[in-house]
Amino acid sequence: MAGNWDERPYHSLDFEVKRQFGKKLYKLSLNGGMGCPNRDGTAGSGGCIFCSEGGSGDFAPDPSLSIAGQLAAAKALVEKKLPKTGKAGYIAYFQAYTNTYAPAARLERLFSEAMADEEVEVLSIATRPDCLPEEVLELLGRLNRVKPVWVELGLQTIHEETARFIRRGYETSCFDRAAAALRKAGIPVVAHVILGLPGEGKKELLETIDHLNREEIWGVKLQLLHILRGTGLEPLFLEGKVKALTFPEYEELLFAAIARLRPETVLHRITGDGPKKLLLAPLWSGDKKKVWNRLHRDMKEMGLFQGMDFPGGAG
């Protein structure tokens, strides 16, 4: 099975884009200058407890640049990774803050500028499920007929008590309604899930995975909880009220989630690296390549593959 998934024991995004587009696509992070209802008092203030001042877009270019300018800057950063022959393909990724939190007319200008780049093959939009009014859904559906549009929704957990603690600002039912509306519009949904949230262990994580399986979510990002400077987690961590996962603890949770996940779900991420200048813990996550290689080595040694514990499943 691993050989069918680009020599990895899970249905990776890299495999999926090669299957769909016949080549590797490189993700270009963009900043549309959006705000967030969880920061301006609409849904809350201060943002989610784990979110940095950059609104999870710390690696995006300067928002004072035009979208075309940001694309050019982002392309320059990945230039060394490009194949020597053949055309490059890109995913224009609106990453920072909440990227549907603006009037539909402004969103159309920003998104259309990104899609106008001939090398951009996919428009990917990170947002909140409580920021998808009807006019925005209509816009996304229309753009999806021009080039593929993916929408990422920051679920993190299905558990309401945890959601309140991390100041998510909406109920899980809101996520479910948004995901259903996007599916109806023909738009693939990618759900963000954080491993190691305070008060949650393997049981709670697998309940979140089971929920996503039932909803038949197209893609999932599995993300390690980072403790970043300037976030609501920082004082709790320094006071010993919140702990960061060790590598073995993270690996155990991650492998349980991958084994339980529906086999056809596209895994967009299996870990993550916070900005080194902001990272308080876990410090082992700062060496992304080393973490990545160890995870893949251990999966293969264990014979683990995605869906092996999916009910009725793949194994």
PDB file of C-alpha atoms in Angstrom:
ATOM      1  CA  MET A   1       0.000   0.000   0.000  1.00  0.00           C
ATOM      2  CA  ALA A   2       2.816   2.396   0.830  1.00  0.00           C
ATOM      3  CA  GLY A   3       4.147   2.126  -2.724  1.00  0.00           C
ATOM      4  CA  ASN A   4       0.779   3.282  -4.053  1.00  0.00           C
ATOM      5  CA  TRP A   5       1.065   6.410  -1.922  1.00  0.00           C
ATOM      6  CA  ASP A   6       4.355   7.776  -3.159  1.00  0.00           C
ATOM      7  CA  GLU A   7       6.374   5.352  -0.998  1.00  0.00           C
ATOM      8  CA  ARG A   8       4.752   6.627   2.174  1.00  0.00           C
ATOM      9  CA  PRO A   9       2.314   4.746   4.396  1.00  0.00           C
ATOM     10  CA  TYR A  10      -0.362   7.402   4.009  1.00  0.00           C
ATOM     11  CA  HIS A  11      -2.237   9.293   1.306  1.00  0.00           C
ATOM     12  CA  SER A  12       0.025  12.326   1.156  1.00  0.00           C
ATOM     13  CA  LEU A  13      -0.769  15.665  -0.444  1.00  0.00           C
ATOM     14  CA  ASP A  14       2.338  15.261  -2.598  1.00  0.00           C
ATOM     15  CA  PHE A  15       0.956  12.010  -4.001  1.00  0.00           C
ATOM     16  CA  GLU A  16      -2.496  13.526  -4.531  1.00  0.00           C
ATOM     17  CA  VAL A  17      -1.324  16.579  -6.483  1.00  0.00           C
ATOM     18  CA  LYS A  18       0.897  14.424  -8.704  1.00  0.00           C
ATOM     19  CA  ARG A  19      -2.109  12.192  -9.333  1.00  0.00           C
ATOM     20  CA  GLN A  20      -4.369  15.138 -10.168  1.00  0.00           C
ATOM     21  CA  PHE A  21      -1.934  17.455 -11.974  1.00  0.00           C
ATOM     22  CA  GLY A  22       0.798  15.118 -13.192  1.00  0.00           C
ATOM     23  CA  LYS A  23       3.550  16.997 -11.357  1.00  0.00           C
ATOM     24  CA  LYS A  24       4.616  18.373  -8.009  1.00  0.00           C
ATOM     25  CA  LEU A  25       3.000  21.630  -6.887  1.00  0.00           C
ATOM     26  CA  TYR A  26       4.759  24.096  -4.591  1.00  0.00           C
ATOM     27  CA  LYS A  27       2.782  26.014  -1.988  1.00  0.00           C
ATOM     28  CA  LEU A  28       3.196  29.802  -1.931  1.00  0.00           C
ATOM     29  CA  SER A  29       2.023  31.448   1.307  1.00  0.00           C
ATOM     30  CA  LEU A  30       0.150  34.729   0.861  1.00  0.00           C
ATOM     31  CA  ASN A  31      -1.173  37.424   3.167  1.00  0.00           C
ATOM     32  CA  GLY A  32      -4.378  39.139   2.078  1.00  0.00           C
ATOM     33  CA  GLY A  33      -4.283  41.613   4.949  1.00  0.00           C
ATOM     34  CA  MET A  34      -7.335  40.075   6.618  1.00  0.00           C
ATOM     35  CA  GLY A  35      -8.339  40.352  10.244  1.00  0.00           C
ATOM     36  CA  CYS A  36      -9.971  37.759  12.463  1.00  0.00           C
ATOM     37  CA  PRO A  37     -13.349  37.869  14.265  1.00  0.00           C
ATOM     38  CA  ASN A  38     -11.674  36.115  17.171  1.00  0.00           C
ATOM     39  CA  ARG A  39      -9.359  39.100  17.630  1.00  0.00           C
ATOM     40  CA  ASP A  40     -11.538  42.139  16.951  1.00  0.00           C
ATOM     41  CA  GLY A  41     -14.298  41.326  19.446  1.00  0.00           C
ATOM     42  CA  THR A  42     -16.814  39.885  16.989  1.00  0.00           C
ATOM     43  CA  ALA A  43     -16.311  36.289  18.156  1.00  0.00           C
ATOM     44  CA  GLY A  44     -13.709  36.959  20.837  1.00  0.00           C
ATOM     45  CA  SER A  45     -10.548  38.888  21.592  1.00  0.00           C
ATOM     46  CA  GLY A  46      -6.921  37.842  21.731  1.00  0.00           C
ATOM     47  CA  GLY A  47      -7.351  35.096  19.149  1.00  0.00           C
ATOM     48  CA  CYS A  48      -7.077  31.361  19.669  1.00  0.00           C
ATOM     49  CA  ILE A  49      -4.804  30.541  22.593  1.00  0.00           C
ATOM     50  CA  PHE A  50      -2.141  28.988  20.320  1.00  0.00           C
ATOM     51  CA  CYS A  51      -2.192  31.588  17.528  1.00  0.00           C
ATOM     52  CA  SER A  52       0.734  33.988  17.088  1.00  0.00           C
ATOM     53  CA  GLU A  53       0.463  37.682  16.270  1.00  0.00           C
ATOM     54  CA  GLY A  54       1.071  36.700  12.652  1.00  0.00           C
ATOM     55  CA  GLY A  55      -2.231  34.866  12.587  1.00  0.00           C
ATOM     56  CA  SER A  56      -0.577  31.538  11.652  1.00  0.00           C
ATOM     57  CA  GLY A  57       0.891  33.272   8.614  1.00  0.00           C
ATOM     58  CA  ASP A  58       4.362  33.896  10.016  1.00  0.00           C
ATOM     59  CA  PHE A  59       5.988  32.551   6.853  1.00  0.00           C
ATOM     60  CA  ALA A  60       3.900  34.650   4.455  1.00  0.00           C
ATOM     61  CA  PRO A  61       5.418  37.623   2.573  1.00  0.00           C
ATOM     62  CA  ASP A  62       4.960  41.293   3.435  1.00  0.00           C
ATOM     63  CA  PRO A  63       1.206  42.098   3.186  1.00  0.00           C
ATOM     64  CA  SER A  64       2.027  45.579   1.877  1.00  0.00           C
ATOM     65  CA  LEU A  65       3.008  43.935  -1.403  1.00  0.00           C
ATOM     66  CA  SER A  66       0.382  43.254  -4.052  1.00  0.00           C
ATOM     67  CA  ILE A  67      -0.702  39.637  -4.443  1.00  0.00           C
ATOM     68  CA  ALA A  68       1.340  39.469  -7.657  1.00  0.00           C
ATOM     69  CA  GLY A  69       4.317  40.855  -5.736  1.00  0.00           C
ATOM     70  CA  GLN A  70       3.859  38.335  -2.949  1.00  0.00           C
ATOM     71  CA  LEU A  71       3.676  35.502  -5.468  1.00  0.00           C
ATOM     72  CA  ALA A  72       6.939  36.651  -7.051  1.00  0.00           C
ATOM     73  CA  ALA A  73       8.636  36.858  -3.643  1.00  0.00           C
ATOM     74  CA  ALA A  74       7.338  33.438  -2.613  1.00  0.00           C
ATOM     75  CA  LYS A  75       8.445  31.883  -5.900  1.00  0.00           C
ATOM     76  CA  ALA A  76      11.961  33.200  -5.321  1.00  0.00           C
ATOM     77  CA  LEU A  77      12.065  31.387  -1.976  1.00  0.00           C
ATOM     78  CA  VAL A  78      11.281  27.978  -3.520  1.00  0.00           C
ATOM     79  CA  GLU A  79      13.330  28.481  -6.698  1.00  0.00           C
ATOM     80  CA  LYS A  80      16.105  26.117  -5.596  1.00  0.00           C
ATOM     81  CA  LYS A  81      13.589  23.288  -5.140  1.00  0.00           C
ATOM     82  CA  LEU A  82      12.208  23.511  -8.668  1.00  0.00           C
ATOM     83  CA  PRO A  83      12.847  20.792 -11.249  1.00  0.00           C
ATOM     84  CA  LYS A  84      15.447  21.634 -13.873  1.00  0.00           C
ATOM     85  CA  THR A  85      13.100  20.647 -16.680  1.00  0.00           C
ATOM     86  CA  GLY A  86       9.409  21.245 -17.170  1.00  0.00           C
ATOM     87  CA  LYS A  87       7.124  23.993 -15.916  1.00  0.00           C
ATOM     88  CA  ALA A  88       6.650  24.644 -12.217  1.00  0.00           C
ATOM     89  CA  GLY A  89       3.190  24.524 -10.698  1.00  0.00           C
ATOM     90  CA  TYR A  90       2.027  26.352  -7.600  1.00  0.00           C
ATOM     91  CA  ILE A  91      -0.689  26.452  -4.961  1.00  0.00           C
ATOM     92  CA  ALA A  92      -1.588  30.024  -4.004  1.00  0.00           C
ATOM     93  CA  TYR A  93      -2.173  29.678  -0.260  1.00  0.00           C
ATOM     94  CA  PHE A  94      -3.916  32.492   1.590  1.00  0.00           C
ATOM     95  CA  GLN A  95      -2.663  31.568   5.045  1.00  0.00           C
ATOM     96  CA  ALA A  96      -2.528  34.494   7.467  1.00  0.00           C
ATOM     97  CA  TYR A  97      -5.523  35.157   9.740  1.00  0.00           C
ATOM     98  CA  THR A  98      -9.055  34.491   8.407  1.00  0.00           C
ATOM     99  CA  ASN A  99      -9.095  34.667   4.639  1.00  0.00           C
ATOM    100  CA  THR A 100     -12.819  35.023   4.031  1.00  0.00           C
ATOM    101  CA  TYR A 101     -13.269  37.755   6.661  1.00  0.00           C
ATOM    102  CA  ALA A 102     -13.862  40.584   4.199  1.00  0.00           C
ATOM    103  CA  PRO A 103     -16.549  41.723   1.739  1.00  0.00           C
ATOM    104  CA  ALA A 104     -16.993  39.330  -1.178  1.00  0.00           C
ATOM    105  CA  ALA A 105     -15.953  42.032  -3.679  1.00  0.00           C
ATOM    106  CA  ARG A 106     -12.571  42.469  -1.974  1.00  0.00           C
ATOM    107  CA  LEU A 107     -12.071  38.717  -1.746  1.00  0.00           C
ATOM    108  CA  GLU A 108     -12.819  38.346  -5.436  1.00  0.00           C
ATOM    109  CA  ARG A 109     -10.138  40.919  -6.320  1.00  0.00           C
ATOM    110  CA  LEU A 110      -7.511  39.209  -4.148  1.00  0.00           C
ATOM    111  CA  PHE A 111      -8.308  35.660  -5.172  1.00  0.00           C
ATOM    112  CA  SER A 112      -8.661  36.518  -8.868  1.00  0.00           C
ATOM    113  CA  GLU A 113      -5.265  38.236  -8.851  1.00  0.00           C
ATOM    114  CA  ALA A 114      -3.679  35.073  -7.464  1.00  0.00           C
ATOM    115  CA  MET A 115      -5.490  32.827  -9.946  1.00  0.00           C
ATOM    116  CA  ALA A 116      -4.501  35.051 -12.867  1.00  0.00           C
ATOM    117  CA  ASP A 117      -0.916  33.812 -12.513  1.00  0.00           C
ATOM    118  CA  GLU A 118      -0.589  31.094 -15.168  1.00  0.00           C
ATOM    119  CA  GLU A 119       1.656  28.988 -12.942  1.00  0.00           C
ATOM    120  CA  VAL A 120      -0.910  28.916 -10.111  1.00  0.00           C
ATOM    121  CA  GLU A 121      -2.927  25.734 -10.447  1.00  0.00           C
ATOM    122  CA  VAL A 122      -4.828  25.737  -7.137  1.00  0.00           C
ATOM    123  CA  LEU A 123      -6.249  28.417  -4.859  1.00  0.00           C
ATOM    124  CA  SER A 124      -6.097  27.329  -1.196  1.00  0.00           C
ATOM    125  CA  ILE A 125      -7.836  29.432   1.454  1.00  0.00           C
ATOM    126  CA  ALA A 126      -7.426  29.090   5.225  1.00  0.00           C
ATOM    127  CA  THR A 127     -10.406  30.426   7.148  1.00  0.00           C
ATOM    128  CA  ARG A 128     -12.899  29.897   9.958  1.00  0.00           C
ATOM    129  CA  PRO A 129     -16.228  28.085   9.502  1.00  0.00           C
ATOM    130  CA  ASP A 130     -18.093  31.050  10.996  1.00  0.00           C
ATOM    131  CA  CYS A 131     -16.810  33.307   8.181  1.00  0.00           C
ATOM    132  CA  LEU A 132     -18.493  31.732   5.174  1.00  0.00           C
ATOM    133  CA  PRO A 133     -21.654  33.735   4.419  1.00  0.00           C
ATOM    134  CA  GLU A 134     -23.761  32.878   1.389  1.00  0.00           C
ATOM    135  CA  GLU A 135     -22.162  35.492  -0.886  1.00  0.00           C
ATOM    136  CA  VAL A 136     -18.686  34.152  -0.106  1.00  0.00           C
ATOM    137  CA  LEU A 137     -19.780  30.572  -0.731  1.00  0.00           C
ATOM    138  CA  GLU A 138     -21.207  31.693  -4.081  1.00  0.00           C
ATOM    139  CA  LEU A 139     -17.904  33.392  -4.943  1.00  0.00           C
ATOM    140  CA  LEU A 140     -15.840  30.340  -4.033  1.00  0.00           C
ATOM    141  CA  GLY A 141     -18.105  28.096  -6.068  1.00  0.00           C
ATOM    142  CA  ARG A 142     -17.707  30.395  -9.074  1.00  0.00           C
ATOM    143  CA  LEU A 143     -13.913  30.564  -8.732  1.00  0.00           C
ATOM    144  CA  ASN A 144     -13.791  26.788  -8.376  1.00  0.00           C
ATOM    145  CA  ARG A 145     -15.098  26.528 -11.943  1.00  0.00           C
ATOM    146  CA  VAL A 146     -12.051  28.495 -13.138  1.00  0.00           C
ATOM    147  CA  LYS A 147      -9.340  26.699 -11.158  1.00  0.00           C
ATOM    148  CA  PRO A 148      -9.560  24.246  -8.244  1.00  0.00           C
ATOM    149  CA  VAL A 149     -10.303  25.889  -4.881  1.00  0.00           C
ATOM    150  CA  TRP A 150      -9.566  24.233  -1.543  1.00  0.00           C
ATOM    151  CA  VAL A 151     -10.781  25.600   1.778  1.00  0.00           C
ATOM    152  CA  GLU A 152      -9.016  24.885   5.074  1.00  0.00           C
ATOM    153  CA  LEU A 153     -11.057  25.105   8.266  1.00  0.00           C
ATOM    154  CA  GLY A 154      -9.437  25.299  11.700  1.00  0.00           C
ATOM    155  CA  LEU A 155     -11.401  22.678  13.617  1.00  0.00           C
ATOM    156  CA  GLN A 156      -8.604  21.576  16.028  1.00  0.00           C
ATOM    157  CA  THR A 157     -10.999  19.403  18.109  1.00  0.00           C
ATOM    158  CA  ILE A 158     -14.658  18.389  18.241  1.00  0.00           C
ATOM    159  CA  HIS A 159     -14.748  18.689  22.045  1.00  0.00           C
ATOM    160  CA  GLU A 160     -16.561  21.803  23.209  1.00  0.00           C
ATOM    161  CA  GLU A 161     -14.796  22.038  26.578  1.00  0.00           C
ATOM    162  CA  THR A 162     -11.396  22.041  24.874  1.00  0.00           C
ATOM    163  CA  ALA A 163     -12.670  24.469  22.234  1.00  0.00           C
ATOM    164  CA  ARG A 164     -13.667  26.933  24.951  1.00  0.00           C
ATOM    165  CA  PHE A 165     -10.295  26.574  26.653  1.00  0.00           C
ATOM    166  CA  ILE A 166      -8.385  27.313  23.454  1.00  0.00           C
ATOM    167  CA  ARG A 167     -10.811  30.209  22.692  1.00  0.00           C
ATOM    168  CA  ARG A 168     -11.847  28.787  19.332  1.00  0.00           C
ATOM    169  CA  GLY A 169     -14.989  30.931  19.313  1.00  0.00           C
ATOM    170  CA  TYR A 170     -17.494  28.645  17.594  1.00  0.00           C
ATOM    171  CA  GLU A 171     -19.223  25.302  18.208  1.00  0.00           C
ATOM    172  CA  THR A 172     -18.415  22.114  16.326  1.00  0.00           C
ATOM    173  CA  SER A 173     -21.848  22.210  14.699  1.00  0.00           C
ATOM    174  CA  CYS A 174     -20.702  25.410  12.936  1.00  0.00           C
ATOM    175  CA  PHE A 175     -17.815  23.487  11.390  1.00  0.00           C
ATOM    176  CA  ASP A 176     -20.177  20.735  10.257  1.00  0.00           C
ATOM    177  CA  ARG A 177     -22.540  23.208   8.575  1.00  0.00           C
ATOM    178  CA  ALA A 178     -19.681  24.998   6.815  1.00  0.00           C
ATOM    179  CA  ALA A 179     -18.144  21.741   5.611  1.00  0.00           C
ATOM    180  CA  ALA A 180     -21.509  20.604   4.250  1.00  0.00           C
ATOM    181  CA  ALA A 181     -22.050  23.935   2.442  1.00  0.00           C
ATOM    182  CA  LEU A 182     -18.597  23.769   0.867  1.00  0.00           C
ATOM    183  CA  ARG A 183     -19.099  20.162  -0.235  1.00  0.00           C
ATOM    184  CA  LYS A 184     -22.435  21.173  -1.803  1.00  0.00           C
ATOM    185  CA  ALA A 185     -20.529  23.831  -3.771  1.00  0.00           C
ATOM    186  CA  GLY A 186     -18.059  21.162  -4.922  1.00  0.00           C
ATOM    187  CA  ILE A 187     -15.178  22.564  -2.874  1.00  0.00           C
ATOM    188  CA  PRO A 188     -12.808  20.177  -1.064  1.00  0.00           C
ATOM    189  CA  VAL A 189     -12.502  20.804   2.683  1.00  0.00           C
ATOM    190  CA  VAL A 190      -9.283  20.428   4.683  1.00  0.00           C
ATOM    191  CA  ALA A 191      -9.686  20.221   8.468  1.00  0.00           C
ATOM    192  CA  HIS A 192      -6.944  21.309  10.865  1.00  0.00           C
ATOM    193  CA  VAL A 193      -6.516  19.097  13.939  1.00  0.00           C
ATOM    194  CA  ILE A 194      -4.076  19.859  16.769  1.00  0.00           C
ATOM    195  CA  LEU A 195      -2.488  16.979  18.680  1.00  0.00           C
ATOM    196  CA  GLY A 196      -1.567  17.542  22.321  1.00  0.00           C
ATOM    197  CA  LEU A 197      -4.250  20.048  23.254  1.00  0.00           C
ATOM    198  CA  PRO A 198      -4.521  20.582  27.042  1.00  0.00           C
ATOM    199  CA  GLY A 199      -6.751  17.978  28.629  1.00  0.00           C
ATOM    200  CA  GLU A 200      -6.868  15.771  25.534  1.00  0.00           C
ATOM    201  CA  GLY A 201      -5.264  12.383  25.001  1.00  0.00           C
ATOM    202  CA  LYS A 202      -5.610   9.550  22.517  1.00  0.00           C
ATOM    203  CA  LYS A 203      -9.299   8.957  23.290  1.00  0.00           C
ATOM    204  CA  GLU A 204     -10.300  12.553  22.541  1.00  0.00           C
ATOM    205  CA  LEU A 205      -8.107  12.732  19.442  1.00  0.00           C
ATOM    206  CA  LEU A 206      -9.595   9.563  17.964  1.00  0.00           C
ATOM    207  CA  GLU A 207     -13.102  10.882  18.633  1.00  0.00           C
ATOM    208  CA  THR A 208     -12.190  13.920  16.525  1.00  0.00           C
ATOM    209  CA  ILE A 209     -10.793  11.666  13.781  1.00  0.00           C
ATOM    210  CA  ASP A 210     -13.942   9.513  13.864  1.00  0.00           C
ATOM    211  CA  HIS A 211     -16.049  12.645  13.444  1.00  0.00           C
ATOM    212  CA  LEU A 212     -14.049  13.692  10.365  1.00  0.00           C
ATOM    213  CA  ASN A 213     -14.360  10.173   8.977  1.00  0.00           C
ATOM    214  CA  ARG A 214     -18.154  10.320   9.307  1.00  0.00           C
ATOM    215  CA  GLU A 215     -18.208  13.730   7.614  1.00  0.00           C
ATOM    216  CA  GLU A 216     -15.994  12.322   4.816  1.00  0.00           C
ATOM    217  CA  ILE A 217     -13.696  15.340   4.946  1.00  0.00           C
ATOM    218  CA  TRP A 218     -11.427  15.433   1.866  1.00  0.00           C
ATOM    219  CA  GLY A 219      -8.208  16.459   3.606  1.00  0.00           C
ATOM    220  CA  VAL A 220      -6.735  16.701   7.109  1.00  0.00           C
ATOM    221  CA  LYS A 221      -3.770  18.546   8.585  1.00  0.00           C
ATOM    222  CA  LEU A 222      -2.410  16.927  11.737  1.00  0.00           C
ATOM    223  CA  GLN A 223      -0.515  19.580  13.671  1.00  0.00           C
ATOM    224  CA  LEU A 224       1.657  19.428  16.765  1.00  0.00           C
ATOM    225  CA  LEU A 225       0.697  21.926  19.496  1.00  0.00           C
ATOM    226  CA  HIS A 226       3.420  24.579  19.618  1.00  0.00           C
ATOM    227  CA  ILE A 227       3.967  26.928  22.529  1.00  0.00           C
ATOM    228  CA  LEU A 228       4.825  30.257  20.913  1.00  0.00           C
ATOM    229  CA  ARG A 229       5.914  33.523  22.496  1.00  0.00           C
ATOM    230  CA  GLY A 230       3.197  36.130  22.621  1.00  0.00           C
ATOM    231  CA  THR A 231       0.321  33.628  22.615  1.00  0.00           C
ATOM    232  CA  GLY A 232      -2.170  32.796  25.346  1.00  0.00           C
ATOM    233  CA  LEU A 233      -0.317  29.520  25.873  1.00  0.00           C
ATOM    234  CA  GLU A 234       2.945  31.212  26.865  1.00  0.00           C
ATOM    235  CA  PRO A 235       2.057  32.188  30.468  1.00  0.00           C
ATOM    236  CA  LEU A 236       0.287  28.863  31.048  1.00  0.00           C
ATOM    237  CA  PHE A 237       3.383  26.999  29.878  1.00  0.00           C
ATOM    238  CA  LEU A 238       5.753  29.115  31.971  1.00  0.00           C
ATOM    239  CA  GLU A 239       3.556  28.545  35.030  1.00  0.00           C
ATOM    240  CA  GLY A 240       3.578  24.779  34.434  1.00  0.00           C
ATOM    241  CA  LYS A 241      -0.160  24.605  33.713  1.00  0.00           C
ATOM    242  CA  VAL A 242       0.324  23.406  30.136  1.00  0.00           C
ATOM    243  CA  LYS A 243       2.936  20.937  28.931  1.00  0.00           C
ATOM    244  CA  ALA A 244       4.418  20.329  25.513  1.00  0.00           C
ATOM    245  CA  LEU A 245       4.504  16.820  24.082  1.00  0.00           C
ATOM    246  CA  THR A 246       7.717  14.831  23.938  1.00  0.00           C
ATOM    247  CA  PHE A 247       8.565  13.276  20.582  1.00  0.00           C
ATOM    248  CA  PRO A 248       7.470   9.751  21.680  1.00  0.00           C
ATOM    249  CA  GLU A 249       4.169  11.164  22.982  1.00  0.00           C
ATOM    250  CA  TYR A 250       3.528  12.982  19.724  1.00  0.00           C
ATOM    251  CA  GLU A 251       4.461   9.967  17.630  1.00  0.00           C
ATOM    252  CA  GLU A 252       2.059   7.735  19.575  1.00  0.00           C
ATOM    253  CA  LEU A 253      -0.840  10.156  19.042  1.00  0.00           C
ATOM    254  CA  LEU A 254       0.030  10.791  15.400  1.00  0.00           C
ATOM    255  CA  PHE A 255       0.296   7.131  14.486  1.00  0.00           C
ATOM    256  CA  ALA A 256      -3.010   6.351  16.218  1.00  0.00           C
ATOM    257  CA  ALA A 257      -4.698   9.126  14.222  1.00  0.00           C
ATOM    258  CA  ILE A 258      -3.216   8.014  10.885  1.00  0.00           C
ATOM    259  CA  ALA A 259      -4.196   4.389  11.516  1.00  0.00           C
ATOM    260  CA  ARG A 260      -7.781   5.428  12.316  1.00  0.00           C
ATOM    261  CA  LEU A 261      -8.193   7.916   9.453  1.00  0.00           C
ATOM    262  CA  ARG A 262     -10.308   7.001   6.436  1.00  0.00           C
ATOM    263  CA  PRO A 263      -7.873   5.571   3.820  1.00  0.00           C
ATOM    264  CA  GLU A 264      -8.828   7.946   0.995  1.00  0.00           C
ATOM    265  CA  THR A 265      -8.512  11.121   3.091  1.00  0.00           C
ATOM    266  CA  VAL A 266      -5.615  13.285   1.874  1.00  0.00           C
ATOM    267  CA  LEU A 267      -3.104  13.954   4.643  1.00  0.00           C
ATOM    268  CA  HIS A 268      -1.799  17.476   4.023  1.00  0.00           C
ATOM    269  CA  ARG A 269       0.471  17.543   7.069  1.00  0.00           C
ATOM    270  CA  ILE A 270       1.697  15.192   9.775  1.00  0.00           C
ATOM    271  CA  THR A 271       3.580  17.735  11.874  1.00  0.00           C
ATOM    272  CA  GLY A 272       4.608  21.371  11.730  1.00  0.00           C
ATOM    273  CA  ASP A 273       7.336  23.789  12.705  1.00  0.00           C
ATOM    274  CA  GLY A 274       6.655  27.091  14.438  1.00  0.00           C
ATOM    275  CA  PRO A 275       8.873  30.130  13.772  1.00  0.00           C
ATOM    276  CA  LYS A 276      12.145  29.438  15.601  1.00  0.00           C
ATOM    277  CA  LYS A 277      12.297  32.984  17.007  1.00  0.00           C
ATOM    278  CA  LEU A 278       8.912  32.424  18.692  1.00  0.00           C
ATOM    279  CA  LEU A 279       9.140  28.737  19.630  1.00  0.00           C
ATOM    280  CA  LEU A 280       9.227  28.007  23.366  1.00  0.00           C
ATOM    281  CA  ALA A 281       8.336  24.328  23.177  1.00  0.00           C
ATOM    282  CA  PRO A 282       8.684  21.615  22.138  1.00  0.00           C
ATOM    283  CA  LEU A 283      12.181  22.474  20.975  1.00  0.00           C
ATOM    284  CA  TRP A 284      12.632  19.100  19.268  1.00  0.00           C
ATOM    285  CA  SER A 285      10.097  20.231  16.650  1.00  0.00           C
ATOM    286  CA  GLY A 286      12.497  22.913  15.395  1.00  0.00           C
ATOM    287  CA  ASP A 287      14.457  20.403  13.294  1.00  0.00           C
ATOM    288  CA  LYS A 288      11.686  19.674  10.805  1.00  0.00           C
ATOM    289  CA  LYS A 289      13.728  17.467   8.482  1.00  0.00           C
ATOM    290  CA  LYS A 290      14.961  15.275  11.324  1.00  0.00           C
ATOM    291  CA  VAL A 291      11.439  14.908  12.735  1.00  0.00           C
ATOM    292  CA  TRP A 292      10.013  14.134   9.293  1.00  0.00           C
ATOM    293  CA  ASN A 293      12.629  11.459   8.563  1.00  0.00           C
ATOM    294  CA  ARG A 294      12.218   9.789  11.954  1.00  0.00           C
ATOM    295  CA  LEU A 295       8.436   9.655  11.659  1.00  0.00           C
ATOM    296  CA  HIS A 296       8.600   8.014   8.243  1.00  0.00           C
ATOM    297  CA  ARG A 297      11.292   5.577   9.355  1.00  0.00           C
ATOM    298  CA  ASP A 298       9.264   4.532  12.398  1.00  0.00           C
ATOM    299  CA  MET A 299       6.048   4.138  10.384  1.00  0.00           C
ATOM    300  CA  LYS A 300       7.762   1.783   7.980  1.00  0.00           C
ATOM    301  CA  GLU A 301       9.461  -0.201  10.758  1.00  0.00           C
ATOM    302  CA  MET A 302       6.094  -0.619  12.519  1.00  0.00           C
ATOM    303  CA  GLY A 303       4.245  -1.535   9.318  1.00  0.00           C
ATOM    304  CA  LEU A 304       1.781   1.262   9.974  1.00  0.00           C
ATOM    305  CA  PHE A 305      -0.455   2.523   7.185  1.00  0.00           C
ATOM    306  CA  GLN A 306      -3.365   4.913   6.947  1.00  0.00           C
ATOM    307  CA  GLY A 307      -6.742   3.346   7.610  1.00  0.00           C
ATOM    308  CA  MET A 308      -5.466   0.126   9.152  1.00  0.00           C
ATOM    309  CA  ASP A 309      -7.724   0.788  12.158  1.00  0.00           C
ATOM    310  CA  PHE A 310     -10.523   2.462  10.213  1.00  0.00           C
ATOM    311  CA  PRO A 311     -13.783   0.646  11.077  1.00  0.00           C
ATOM    312  CA  GLY A 312     -14.507  -1.853   8.365  1.00  0.00           C
ATOM    313  CA  GLY A 313     -11.325  -0.629   6.938  1.00  0.00           C
ATOM    314  CA  ALA A 314      -8.220  -0.944   4.968  1.00  0.00           C
ATOM    315  CA  GLY A 315      -6.354  -3.572   6.877  1.00  0.00           C
TER     316      GLY A 315
END
